[in-house]
C-alpha cells in the first residue's frame, strides 16, 4: 500500500497558486497535515480525493496515476471533506444506507457495516433521528461514519474535529489511532493537538509549499534548546512579538510569561523550557525553507 506524491502543483486562472512542488511518499500510518488557514491543505485533500485535477506533478496509488486512472483509488478511498453536507430529512441510518447503495455495497453487508459504524461513532441511540435535528458534532460523526463505509485503504479527513466537544474530540483521536494499523490515514487540520495523539508523521504546509515532513520526535528534537520563558511587562509584549516567534503567553502578577522561540536566550532573564509539538510546528512554519519535491 503506497501513495506517492511528486512535484504536485495547483494554480488557478487568477494566478493564485494553491500548491507548488509538494512531494510525499506515504505508507500505512497517520499523517498529520498541519498548516494555517489558506496554506493549501484542503486543495491537497481534494486533489488526493480525485475531485480536483492538479496543474502539474503526479499522484500514484499503488503505482496507478490517479488522474489517468481515478477509479483505482476511488474504490479504496474514504473522504470526509471540510464542508460535509447532509440530507436533513433523512435519518443517519437512511443516509448511510443511501450512500452504501450508491457505492455498490450489497444491502445485507451494508446493514451490518452501518450498525457497526454507528456504534463506533457513538450514534446508535440517535440512528433514527433526522439529520437536521442533530447537533453539529453529531452530524460530523455521521460524516466520519460515511467515510468508513467501504472500509477504505486510504482515509482522508479534512478538519474532522470541527464542531466536536472535548470528549468527542478525544474519542475521534483514539479512533484514528485504531484505524491506522493497516491503512493510510491523512488528517488535515490547523489544530496541533488533533495530530499530537495520533500522527506517526507530520507534514507542514505554508503558502502551498511543504516546509516539514518528519516524525513528531524529529520535529521536537529540532526545536530543543530554542524554547524560552521570558517574563516581560504587558507594554513590551508587542515588541517581543515583532522580534521573536511567540508560541504562547500567560498573564501573571509579575508580568506576561511569554513562550519565545529563538536560537539563543532572548534576554539574560529568560529560562529554557522543554519543547512541545506546538513549538516545533511554529518554528518550522516561521523559519523553514520548503522541502525539495
mmCIF file with all atom_site columns, N, CA and C in Angstrom, residues 18 232 246 281 286:
data_model
loop_
_atom_site.group_PDB
_atom_site.id
_atom_site.type_symbol
_atom_site.label_atom_id
_atom_site.label_alt_id
_atom_site.label_comp_id
_atom_site.label_asym_id
_atom_site.label_entity_id
_atom_site.label_seq_id
_atom_site.pdbx_PDB_ins_code
_atom_site.Cartn_x
_atom_site.Cartn_y
_atom_site.Cartn_z
_atom_site.occupancy
_atom_site.B_iso_or_equiv
_atom_site.pdbx_formal_charge
_atom_site.auth_seq_id
_atom_site.auth_comp_id
_atom_site.auth_asym_id
_atom_site.auth_atom_id
_atom_site.pdbx_PDB_model_num
ATOM 1  N N  . UNK A 1 18  ? -2.151 27.587 -5.242 1.00 0.00 ? 18  UNK A N  1
ATOM 2  C CA . UNK A 1 18  ? -2.591 26.935 -4.014 1.00 0.00 ? 18  UNK A CA 1
ATOM 3  C C  . UNK A 1 18  ? -1.575 25.906 -3.539 1.00 0.00 ? 18  UNK A C  1
ATOM 4  N N  . UNK A 1 232 ? 7.898  39.518 30.743 1.00 0.00 ? 232 UNK A N  1
ATOM 5  C CA . UNK A 1 232 ? 8.030  40.903 30.267 1.00 0.00 ? 232 UNK A CA 1
ATOM 6  C C  . UNK A 1 232 ? 6.813  41.702 30.701 1.00 0.00 ? 232 UNK A C  1
ATOM 7  N N  . UNK A 1 246 ? 6.453  33.918 19.139 1.00 0.00 ? 246 UNK A N  1
ATOM 8  C CA . UNK A 1 246 ? 5.890  33.683 20.466 1.00 0.00 ? 246 UNK A CA 1
ATOM 9  C C  . UNK A 1 246 ? 4.798  32.632 20.333 1.00 0.00 ? 246 UNK A C  1
ATOM 10 N N  . UNK A 1 281 ? 5.996  23.073 15.517 1.00 0.00 ? 281 UNK A N  1
ATOM 11 C CA . UNK A 1 281 ? 5.193  23.471 14.353 1.00 0.00 ? 281 UNK A CA 1
ATOM 12 C C  . UNK A 1 281 ? 5.411  24.953 14.025 1.00 0.00 ? 281 UNK A C  1
ATOM 13 N N  . UNK A 1 286 ? 7.610  29.297 10.660 1.00 0.00 ? 286 UNK A N  1
ATOM 14 C CA . UNK A 1 286 ? 8.154  30.651 10.573 1.00 0.00 ? 286 UNK A CA 1
ATOM 15 C C  . UNK A 1 286 ? 9.599  30.725 10.089 1.00 0.00 ? 286 UNK A C  1
#
